[in-house]
PDB file of C-alpha atoms in Angstrom:
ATOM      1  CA  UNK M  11       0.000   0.000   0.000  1.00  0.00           C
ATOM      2  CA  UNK M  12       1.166   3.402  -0.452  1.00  0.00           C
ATOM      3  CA  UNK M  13       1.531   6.206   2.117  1.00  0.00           C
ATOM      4  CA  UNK M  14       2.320  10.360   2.503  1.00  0.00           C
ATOM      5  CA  UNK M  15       3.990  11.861   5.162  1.00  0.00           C
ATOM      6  CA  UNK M  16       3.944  15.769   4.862  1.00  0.00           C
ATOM      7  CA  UNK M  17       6.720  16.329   7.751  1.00  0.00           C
ATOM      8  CA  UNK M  18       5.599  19.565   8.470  1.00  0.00           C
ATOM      9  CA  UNK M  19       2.220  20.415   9.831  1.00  0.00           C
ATOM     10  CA  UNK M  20       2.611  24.239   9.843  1.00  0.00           C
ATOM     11  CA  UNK M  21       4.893  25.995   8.044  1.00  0.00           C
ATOM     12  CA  UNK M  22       4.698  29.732   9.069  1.00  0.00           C
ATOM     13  CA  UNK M  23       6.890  32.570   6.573  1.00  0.00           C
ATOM     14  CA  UNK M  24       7.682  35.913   5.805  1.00  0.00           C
ATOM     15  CA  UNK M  25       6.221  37.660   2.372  1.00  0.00           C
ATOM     16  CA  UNK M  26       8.851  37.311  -0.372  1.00  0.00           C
ATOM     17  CA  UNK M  27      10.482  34.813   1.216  1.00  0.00           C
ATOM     18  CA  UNK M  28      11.619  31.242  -0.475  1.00  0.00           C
ATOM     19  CA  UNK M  29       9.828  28.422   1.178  1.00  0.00           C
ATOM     20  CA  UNK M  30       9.568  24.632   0.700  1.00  0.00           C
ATOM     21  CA  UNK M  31       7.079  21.778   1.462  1.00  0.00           C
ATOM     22  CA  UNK M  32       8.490  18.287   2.407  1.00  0.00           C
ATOM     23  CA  UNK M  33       6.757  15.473   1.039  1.00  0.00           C
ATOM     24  CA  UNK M  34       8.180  11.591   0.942  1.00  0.00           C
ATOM     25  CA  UNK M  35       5.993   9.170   0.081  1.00  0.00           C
ATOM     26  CA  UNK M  36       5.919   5.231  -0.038  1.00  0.00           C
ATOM     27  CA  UNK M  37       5.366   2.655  -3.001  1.00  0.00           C
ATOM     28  CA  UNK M  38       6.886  -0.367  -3.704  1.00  0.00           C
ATOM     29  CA  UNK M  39       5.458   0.618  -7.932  1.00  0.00           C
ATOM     30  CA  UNK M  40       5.589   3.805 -10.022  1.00  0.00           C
ATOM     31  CA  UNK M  41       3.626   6.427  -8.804  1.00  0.00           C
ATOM     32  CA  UNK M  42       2.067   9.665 -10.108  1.00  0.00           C
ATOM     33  CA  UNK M  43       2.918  12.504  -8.144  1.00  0.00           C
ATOM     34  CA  UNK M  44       0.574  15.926  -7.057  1.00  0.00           C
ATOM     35  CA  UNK M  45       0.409  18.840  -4.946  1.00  0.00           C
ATOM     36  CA  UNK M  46      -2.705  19.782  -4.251  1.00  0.00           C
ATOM     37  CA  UNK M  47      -3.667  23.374  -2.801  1.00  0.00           C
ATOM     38  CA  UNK M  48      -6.777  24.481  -0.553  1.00  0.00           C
ATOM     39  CA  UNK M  49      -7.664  28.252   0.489  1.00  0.00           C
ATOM     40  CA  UNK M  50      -9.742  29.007   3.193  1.00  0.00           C
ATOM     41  CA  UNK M  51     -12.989  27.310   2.989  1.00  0.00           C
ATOM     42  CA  UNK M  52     -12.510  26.199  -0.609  1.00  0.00           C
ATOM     43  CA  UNK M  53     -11.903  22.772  -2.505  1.00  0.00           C
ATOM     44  CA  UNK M  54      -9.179  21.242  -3.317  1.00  0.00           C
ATOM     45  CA  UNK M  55      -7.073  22.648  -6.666  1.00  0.00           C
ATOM     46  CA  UNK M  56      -4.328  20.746  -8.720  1.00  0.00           C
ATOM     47  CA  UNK M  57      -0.959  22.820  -8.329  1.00  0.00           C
ATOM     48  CA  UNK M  58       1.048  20.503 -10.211  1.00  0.00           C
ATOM     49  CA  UNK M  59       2.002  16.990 -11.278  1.00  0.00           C
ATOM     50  CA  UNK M  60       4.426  14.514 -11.858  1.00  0.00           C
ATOM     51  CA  UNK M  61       2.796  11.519 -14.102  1.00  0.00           C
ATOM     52  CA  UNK M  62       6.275  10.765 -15.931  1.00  0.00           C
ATOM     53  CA  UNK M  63       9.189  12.612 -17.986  1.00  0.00           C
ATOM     54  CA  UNK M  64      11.207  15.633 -16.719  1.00  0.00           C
ATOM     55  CA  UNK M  65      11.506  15.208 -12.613  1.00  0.00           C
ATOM     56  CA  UNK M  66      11.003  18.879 -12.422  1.00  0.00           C
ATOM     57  CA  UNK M  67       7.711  20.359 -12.628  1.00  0.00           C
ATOM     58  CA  UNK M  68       5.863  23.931 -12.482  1.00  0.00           C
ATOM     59  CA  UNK M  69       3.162  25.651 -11.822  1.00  0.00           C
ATOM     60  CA  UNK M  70       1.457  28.355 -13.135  1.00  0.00           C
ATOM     61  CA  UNK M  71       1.808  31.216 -10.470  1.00  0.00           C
ATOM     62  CA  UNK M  72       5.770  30.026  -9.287  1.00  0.00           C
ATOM     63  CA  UNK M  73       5.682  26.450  -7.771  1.00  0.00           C
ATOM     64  CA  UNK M  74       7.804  23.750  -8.765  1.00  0.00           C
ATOM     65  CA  UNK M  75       8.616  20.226  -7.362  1.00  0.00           C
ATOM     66  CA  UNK M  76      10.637  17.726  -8.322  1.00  0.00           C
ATOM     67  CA  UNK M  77      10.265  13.620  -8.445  1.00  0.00           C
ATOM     68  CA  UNK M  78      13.512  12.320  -6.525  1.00  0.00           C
ATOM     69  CA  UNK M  79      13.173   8.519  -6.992  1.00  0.00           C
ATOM     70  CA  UNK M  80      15.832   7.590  -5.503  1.00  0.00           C
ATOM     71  CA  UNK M  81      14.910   9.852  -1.965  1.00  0.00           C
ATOM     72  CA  UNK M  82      11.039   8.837  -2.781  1.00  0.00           C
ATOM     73  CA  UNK M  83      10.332  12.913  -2.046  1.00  0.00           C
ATOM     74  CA  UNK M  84       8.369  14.889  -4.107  1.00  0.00           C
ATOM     75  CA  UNK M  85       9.298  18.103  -2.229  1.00  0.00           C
ATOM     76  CA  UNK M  86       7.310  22.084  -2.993  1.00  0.00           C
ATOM     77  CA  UNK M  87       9.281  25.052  -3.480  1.00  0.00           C
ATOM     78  CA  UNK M  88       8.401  28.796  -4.085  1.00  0.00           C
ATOM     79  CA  UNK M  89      11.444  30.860  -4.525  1.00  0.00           C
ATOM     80  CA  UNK M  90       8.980  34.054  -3.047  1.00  0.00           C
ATOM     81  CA  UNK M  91       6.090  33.489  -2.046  1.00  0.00           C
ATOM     82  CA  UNK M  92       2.979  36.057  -1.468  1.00  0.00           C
ATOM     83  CA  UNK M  93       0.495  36.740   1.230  1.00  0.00           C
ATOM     84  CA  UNK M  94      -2.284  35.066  -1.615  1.00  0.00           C
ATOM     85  CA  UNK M  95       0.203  31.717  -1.370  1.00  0.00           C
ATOM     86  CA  UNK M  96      -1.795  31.538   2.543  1.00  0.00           C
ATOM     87  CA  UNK M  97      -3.064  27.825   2.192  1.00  0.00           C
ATOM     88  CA  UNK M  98      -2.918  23.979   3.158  1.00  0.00           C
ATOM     89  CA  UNK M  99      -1.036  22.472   0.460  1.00  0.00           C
ATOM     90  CA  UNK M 100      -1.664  18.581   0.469  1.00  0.00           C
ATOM     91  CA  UNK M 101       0.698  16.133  -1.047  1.00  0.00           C
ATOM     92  CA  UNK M 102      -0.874  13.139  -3.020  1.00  0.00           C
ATOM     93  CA  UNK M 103      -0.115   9.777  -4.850  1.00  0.00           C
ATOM     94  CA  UNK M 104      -1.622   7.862  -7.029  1.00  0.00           C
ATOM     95  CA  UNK M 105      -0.184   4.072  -8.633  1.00  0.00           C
ATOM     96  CA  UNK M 106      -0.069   4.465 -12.012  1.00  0.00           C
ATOM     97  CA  UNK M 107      -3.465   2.664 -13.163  1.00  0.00           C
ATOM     98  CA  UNK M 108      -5.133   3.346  -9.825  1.00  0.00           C
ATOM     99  CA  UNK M 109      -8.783   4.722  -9.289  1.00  0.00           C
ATOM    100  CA  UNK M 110      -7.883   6.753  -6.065  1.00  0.00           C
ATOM    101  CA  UNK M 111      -5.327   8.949  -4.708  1.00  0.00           C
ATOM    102  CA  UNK M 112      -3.185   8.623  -0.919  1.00  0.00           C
ATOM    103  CA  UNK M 113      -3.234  12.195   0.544  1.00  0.00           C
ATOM    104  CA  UNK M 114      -0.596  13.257   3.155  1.00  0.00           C
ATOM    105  CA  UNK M 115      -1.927  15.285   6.234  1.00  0.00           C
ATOM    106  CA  UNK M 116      -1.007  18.495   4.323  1.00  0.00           C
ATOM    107  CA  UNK M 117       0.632  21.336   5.558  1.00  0.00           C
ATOM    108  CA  UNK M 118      -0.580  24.777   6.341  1.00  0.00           C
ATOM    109  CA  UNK M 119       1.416  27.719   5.031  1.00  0.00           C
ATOM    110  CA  UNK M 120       1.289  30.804   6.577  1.00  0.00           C
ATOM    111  CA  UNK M 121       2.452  33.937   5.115  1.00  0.00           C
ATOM    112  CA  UNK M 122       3.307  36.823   7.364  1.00  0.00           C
ATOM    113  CA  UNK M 123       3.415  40.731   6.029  1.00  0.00           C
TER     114      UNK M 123
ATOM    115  CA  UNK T  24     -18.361  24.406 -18.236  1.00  0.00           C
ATOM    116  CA  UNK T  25     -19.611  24.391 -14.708  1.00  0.00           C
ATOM    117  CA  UNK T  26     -17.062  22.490 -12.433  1.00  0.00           C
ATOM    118  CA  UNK T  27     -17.731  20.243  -9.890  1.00  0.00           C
ATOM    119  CA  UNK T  28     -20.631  21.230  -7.954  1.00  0.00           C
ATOM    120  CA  UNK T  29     -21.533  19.760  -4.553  1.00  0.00           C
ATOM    121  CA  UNK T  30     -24.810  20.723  -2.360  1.00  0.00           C
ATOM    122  CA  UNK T  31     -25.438  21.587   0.379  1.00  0.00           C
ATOM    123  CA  UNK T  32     -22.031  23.769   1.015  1.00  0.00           C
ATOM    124  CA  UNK T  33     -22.632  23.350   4.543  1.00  0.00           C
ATOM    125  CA  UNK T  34     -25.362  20.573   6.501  1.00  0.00           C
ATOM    126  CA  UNK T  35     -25.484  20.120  10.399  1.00  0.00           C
ATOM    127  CA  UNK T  36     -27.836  17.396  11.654  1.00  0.00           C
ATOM    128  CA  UNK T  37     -27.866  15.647  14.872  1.00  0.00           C
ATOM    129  CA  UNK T  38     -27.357  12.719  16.442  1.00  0.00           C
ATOM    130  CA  UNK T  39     -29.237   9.592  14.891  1.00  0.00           C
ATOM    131  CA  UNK T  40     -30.657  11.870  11.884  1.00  0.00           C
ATOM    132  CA  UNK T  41     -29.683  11.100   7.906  1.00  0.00           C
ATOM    133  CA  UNK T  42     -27.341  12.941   5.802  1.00  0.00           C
ATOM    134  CA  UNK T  43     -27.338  13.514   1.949  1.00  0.00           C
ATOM    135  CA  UNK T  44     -24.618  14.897   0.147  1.00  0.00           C
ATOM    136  CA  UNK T  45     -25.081  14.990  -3.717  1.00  0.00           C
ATOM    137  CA  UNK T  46     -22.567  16.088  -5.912  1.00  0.00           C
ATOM    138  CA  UNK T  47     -22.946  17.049  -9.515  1.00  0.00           C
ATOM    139  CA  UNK T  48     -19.895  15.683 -11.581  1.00  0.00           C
ATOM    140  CA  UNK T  49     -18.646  17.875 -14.458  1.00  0.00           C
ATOM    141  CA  UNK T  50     -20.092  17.941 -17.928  1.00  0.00           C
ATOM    142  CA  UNK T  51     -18.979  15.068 -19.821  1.00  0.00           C
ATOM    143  CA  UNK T  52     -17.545  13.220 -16.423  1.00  0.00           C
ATOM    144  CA  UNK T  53     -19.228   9.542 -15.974  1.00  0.00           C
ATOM    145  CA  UNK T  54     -16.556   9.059 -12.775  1.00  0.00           C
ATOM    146  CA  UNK T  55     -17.176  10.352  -9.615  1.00  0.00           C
ATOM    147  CA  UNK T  56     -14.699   9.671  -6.204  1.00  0.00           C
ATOM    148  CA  UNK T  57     -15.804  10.606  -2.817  1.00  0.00           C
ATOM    149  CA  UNK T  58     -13.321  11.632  -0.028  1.00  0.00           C
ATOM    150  CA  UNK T  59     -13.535  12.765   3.153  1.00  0.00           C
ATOM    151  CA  UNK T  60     -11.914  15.149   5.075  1.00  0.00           C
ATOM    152  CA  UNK T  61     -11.654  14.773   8.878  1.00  0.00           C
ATOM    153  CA  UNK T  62     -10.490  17.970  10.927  1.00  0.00           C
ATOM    154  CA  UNK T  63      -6.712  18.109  10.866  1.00  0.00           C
ATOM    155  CA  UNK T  64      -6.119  15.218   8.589  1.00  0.00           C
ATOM    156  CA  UNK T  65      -5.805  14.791   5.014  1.00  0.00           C
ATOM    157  CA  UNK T  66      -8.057  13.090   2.646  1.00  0.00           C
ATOM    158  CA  UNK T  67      -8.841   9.791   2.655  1.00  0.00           C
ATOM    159  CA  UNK T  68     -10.586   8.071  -0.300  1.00  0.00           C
ATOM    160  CA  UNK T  69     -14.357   6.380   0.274  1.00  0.00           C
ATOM    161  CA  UNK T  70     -15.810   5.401  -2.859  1.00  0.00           C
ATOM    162  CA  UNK T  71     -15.436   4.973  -6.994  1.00  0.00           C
ATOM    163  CA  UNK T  72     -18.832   5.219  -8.627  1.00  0.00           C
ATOM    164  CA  UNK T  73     -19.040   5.352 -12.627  1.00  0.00           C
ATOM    165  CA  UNK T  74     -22.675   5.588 -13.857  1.00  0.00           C
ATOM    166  CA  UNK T  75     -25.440   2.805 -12.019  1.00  0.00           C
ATOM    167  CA  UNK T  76     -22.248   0.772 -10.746  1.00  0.00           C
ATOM    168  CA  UNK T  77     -19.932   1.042  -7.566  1.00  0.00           C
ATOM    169  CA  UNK T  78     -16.836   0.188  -8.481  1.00  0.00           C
ATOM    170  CA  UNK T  79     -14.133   0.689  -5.472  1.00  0.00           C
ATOM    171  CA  UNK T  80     -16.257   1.090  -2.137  1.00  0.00           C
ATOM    172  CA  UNK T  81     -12.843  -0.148  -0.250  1.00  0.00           C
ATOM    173  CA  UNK T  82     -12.649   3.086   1.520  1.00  0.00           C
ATOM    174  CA  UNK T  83     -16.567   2.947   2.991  1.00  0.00           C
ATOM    175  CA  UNK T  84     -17.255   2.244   6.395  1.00  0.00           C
ATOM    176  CA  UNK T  85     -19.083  -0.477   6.433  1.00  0.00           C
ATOM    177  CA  UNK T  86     -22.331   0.487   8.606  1.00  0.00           C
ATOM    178  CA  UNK T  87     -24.507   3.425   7.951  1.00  0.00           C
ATOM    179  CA  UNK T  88     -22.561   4.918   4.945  1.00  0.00           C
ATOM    180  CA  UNK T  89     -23.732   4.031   0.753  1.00  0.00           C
ATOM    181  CA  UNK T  90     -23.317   5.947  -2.416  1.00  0.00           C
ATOM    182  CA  UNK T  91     -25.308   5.647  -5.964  1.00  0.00           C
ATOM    183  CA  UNK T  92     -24.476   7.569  -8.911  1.00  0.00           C
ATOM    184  CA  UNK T  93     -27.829   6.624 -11.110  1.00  0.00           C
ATOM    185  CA  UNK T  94     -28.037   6.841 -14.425  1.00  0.00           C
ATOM    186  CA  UNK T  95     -29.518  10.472 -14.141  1.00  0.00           C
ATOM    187  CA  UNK T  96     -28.805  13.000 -11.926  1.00  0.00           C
ATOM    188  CA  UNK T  97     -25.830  13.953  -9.443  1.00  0.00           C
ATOM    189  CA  UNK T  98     -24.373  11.143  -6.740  1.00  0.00           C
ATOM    190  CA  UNK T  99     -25.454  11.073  -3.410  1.00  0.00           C
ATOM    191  CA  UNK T 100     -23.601   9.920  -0.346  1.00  0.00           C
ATOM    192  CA  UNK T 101     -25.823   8.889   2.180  1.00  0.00           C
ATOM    193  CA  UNK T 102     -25.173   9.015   5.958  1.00  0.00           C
ATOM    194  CA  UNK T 103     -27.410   7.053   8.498  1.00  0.00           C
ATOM    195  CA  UNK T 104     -27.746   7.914  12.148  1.00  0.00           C
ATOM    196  CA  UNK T 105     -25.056  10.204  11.967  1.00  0.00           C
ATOM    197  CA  UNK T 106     -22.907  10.406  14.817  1.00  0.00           C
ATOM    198  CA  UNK T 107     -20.141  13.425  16.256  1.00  0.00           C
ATOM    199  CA  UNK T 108     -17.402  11.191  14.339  1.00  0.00           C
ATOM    200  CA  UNK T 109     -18.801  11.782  10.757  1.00  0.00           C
ATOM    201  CA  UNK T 110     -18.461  15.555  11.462  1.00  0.00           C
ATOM    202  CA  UNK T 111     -15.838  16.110   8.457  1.00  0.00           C
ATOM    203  CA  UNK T 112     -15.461  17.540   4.780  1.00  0.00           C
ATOM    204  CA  UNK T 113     -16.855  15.625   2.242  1.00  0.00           C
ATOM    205  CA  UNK T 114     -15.306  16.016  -1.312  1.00  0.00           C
ATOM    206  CA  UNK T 115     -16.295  14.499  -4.108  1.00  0.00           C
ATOM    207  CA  UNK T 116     -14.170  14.751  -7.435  1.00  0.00           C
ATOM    208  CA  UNK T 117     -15.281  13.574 -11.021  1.00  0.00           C
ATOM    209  CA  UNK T 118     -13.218  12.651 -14.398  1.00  0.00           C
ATOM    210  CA  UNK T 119     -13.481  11.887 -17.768  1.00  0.00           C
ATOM    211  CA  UNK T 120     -12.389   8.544 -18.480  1.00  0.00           C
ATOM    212  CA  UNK T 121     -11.095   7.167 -14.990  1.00  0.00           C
ATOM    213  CA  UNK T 122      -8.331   7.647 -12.878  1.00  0.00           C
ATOM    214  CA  UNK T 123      -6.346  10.215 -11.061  1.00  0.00           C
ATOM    215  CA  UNK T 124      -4.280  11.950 -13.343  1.00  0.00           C
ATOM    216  CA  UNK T 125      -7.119  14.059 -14.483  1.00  0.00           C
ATOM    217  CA  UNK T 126      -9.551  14.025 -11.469  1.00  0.00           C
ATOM    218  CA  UNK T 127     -11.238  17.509 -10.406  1.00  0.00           C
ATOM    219  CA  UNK T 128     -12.490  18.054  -7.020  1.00  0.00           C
ATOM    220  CA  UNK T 129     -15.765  20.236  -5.880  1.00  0.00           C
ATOM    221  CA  UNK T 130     -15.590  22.554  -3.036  1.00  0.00           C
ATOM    222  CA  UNK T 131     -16.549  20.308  -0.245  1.00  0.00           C
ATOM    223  CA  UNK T 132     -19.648  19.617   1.829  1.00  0.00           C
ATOM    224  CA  UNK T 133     -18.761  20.714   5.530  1.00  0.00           C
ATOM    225  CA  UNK T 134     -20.805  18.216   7.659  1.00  0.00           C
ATOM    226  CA  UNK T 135     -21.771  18.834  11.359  1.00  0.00           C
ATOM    227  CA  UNK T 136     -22.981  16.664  13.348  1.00  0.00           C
ATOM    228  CA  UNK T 137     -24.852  18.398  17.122  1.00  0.00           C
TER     229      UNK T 137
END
């Protein structure tokens, strides 16, 4: 079975500063690879994904993560984030043909002015 | 293209009442996941449902808790006798053709349970 650990429940920030979101997960077959995000009292939103290729990838307002096999860590990074970047961010896997996806407990990211 | 909608946003009932938490997939979507949400965890996964058929219910609890997706109309999840413990987010997610790579999530039914 496969498993998420998020290491850090709270990760608190200053504006414009670089931050990063630990994720490892655990899978004894390939894996697909998200970051989900969720604002205050709203659903969950893709962020990004790794389903195969380039170990690096980005999102569309700064994100990136990259697929470390060999660590099994699929770790966040903003290089500045913004007060709007206030969030849980929750870490997810899927095995590759699965119907359902193994959150972590997701980390809350708190951006101070 | 409307996304996932779920209904109500937010639903308190008490003890030993029902809960119904429907949950409109996207246009074109004949997949639909439920998840839920308990306070200060992550998601965990309840149910697969593709049109009429229940396909992964691994993630149910097996008393009190069943799902249909019918042929028309949105899903429901159905709670019976609720009880403090289901008080959670439910979210239910839809797709296309299957699987996760592609899988869109609604904003959540917050469920309280007095």
């Amino acid at each position: 079975a496969q498993s998420v650990t998020q290491l850090d429940s709270q990760v608190p920030v200053f504006e414009e500063a670089p931050v990063e979101l630990r994720c490892n997960y655990s899978s004894s077959v390939s894996v697909y690879l998200f970051w989900y995000v969720q604002y205050p009292n709203q659903g969950l939103q893709l962020l990004l994904k790794y389903l195969s290729g380039s170990t690096l990838v980005e999102s569309i307002n700064g994100f990136e993560a990259e697929f470390n096999k060999s660590q099994t860590s699929f770790h966040l990074r903003k290089p500045s984030v913004h007060i709007s970047d206030t969030a849980e961010y929750f870490c997810a896997v899927s095995v590759q043909g699965a119907q359902k996806l193994v959150f972590g407990q997701g980390t809350r990211l708190t951006i101070n002015p | 293209n409307a996304g996932v909608m779920q209904n109500p946003r937010h639903l308190v009932r008490r003890r030993g009442q029902e809960a119904r938490l429907r949950c409109s997939p996207m246009k074109g979507h004949s997949h639909v996941y439920w998840y839920r949400q308990l306070p200060e965890e992550g998601l965990k996964f309840m149910v697969y449902l593709q049109k009429e058929n229940i396909i992964d219910e691994s993630g149910m609890p097996k008393e009190r808790f069943s799902a249909e997706f019918p042929k028309e109309g949105p899903s429901i999840l159905r709670i019976q006798q609720v009880v403090r413990g289901d008080s959670a987010a439910y979210f239910c997610a839809s797709s296309q053709t299957g699987g996760t790579t592609e899988a869109f999530f609604g904003q959540g039914t917050r469920l309280t349970v007095v």
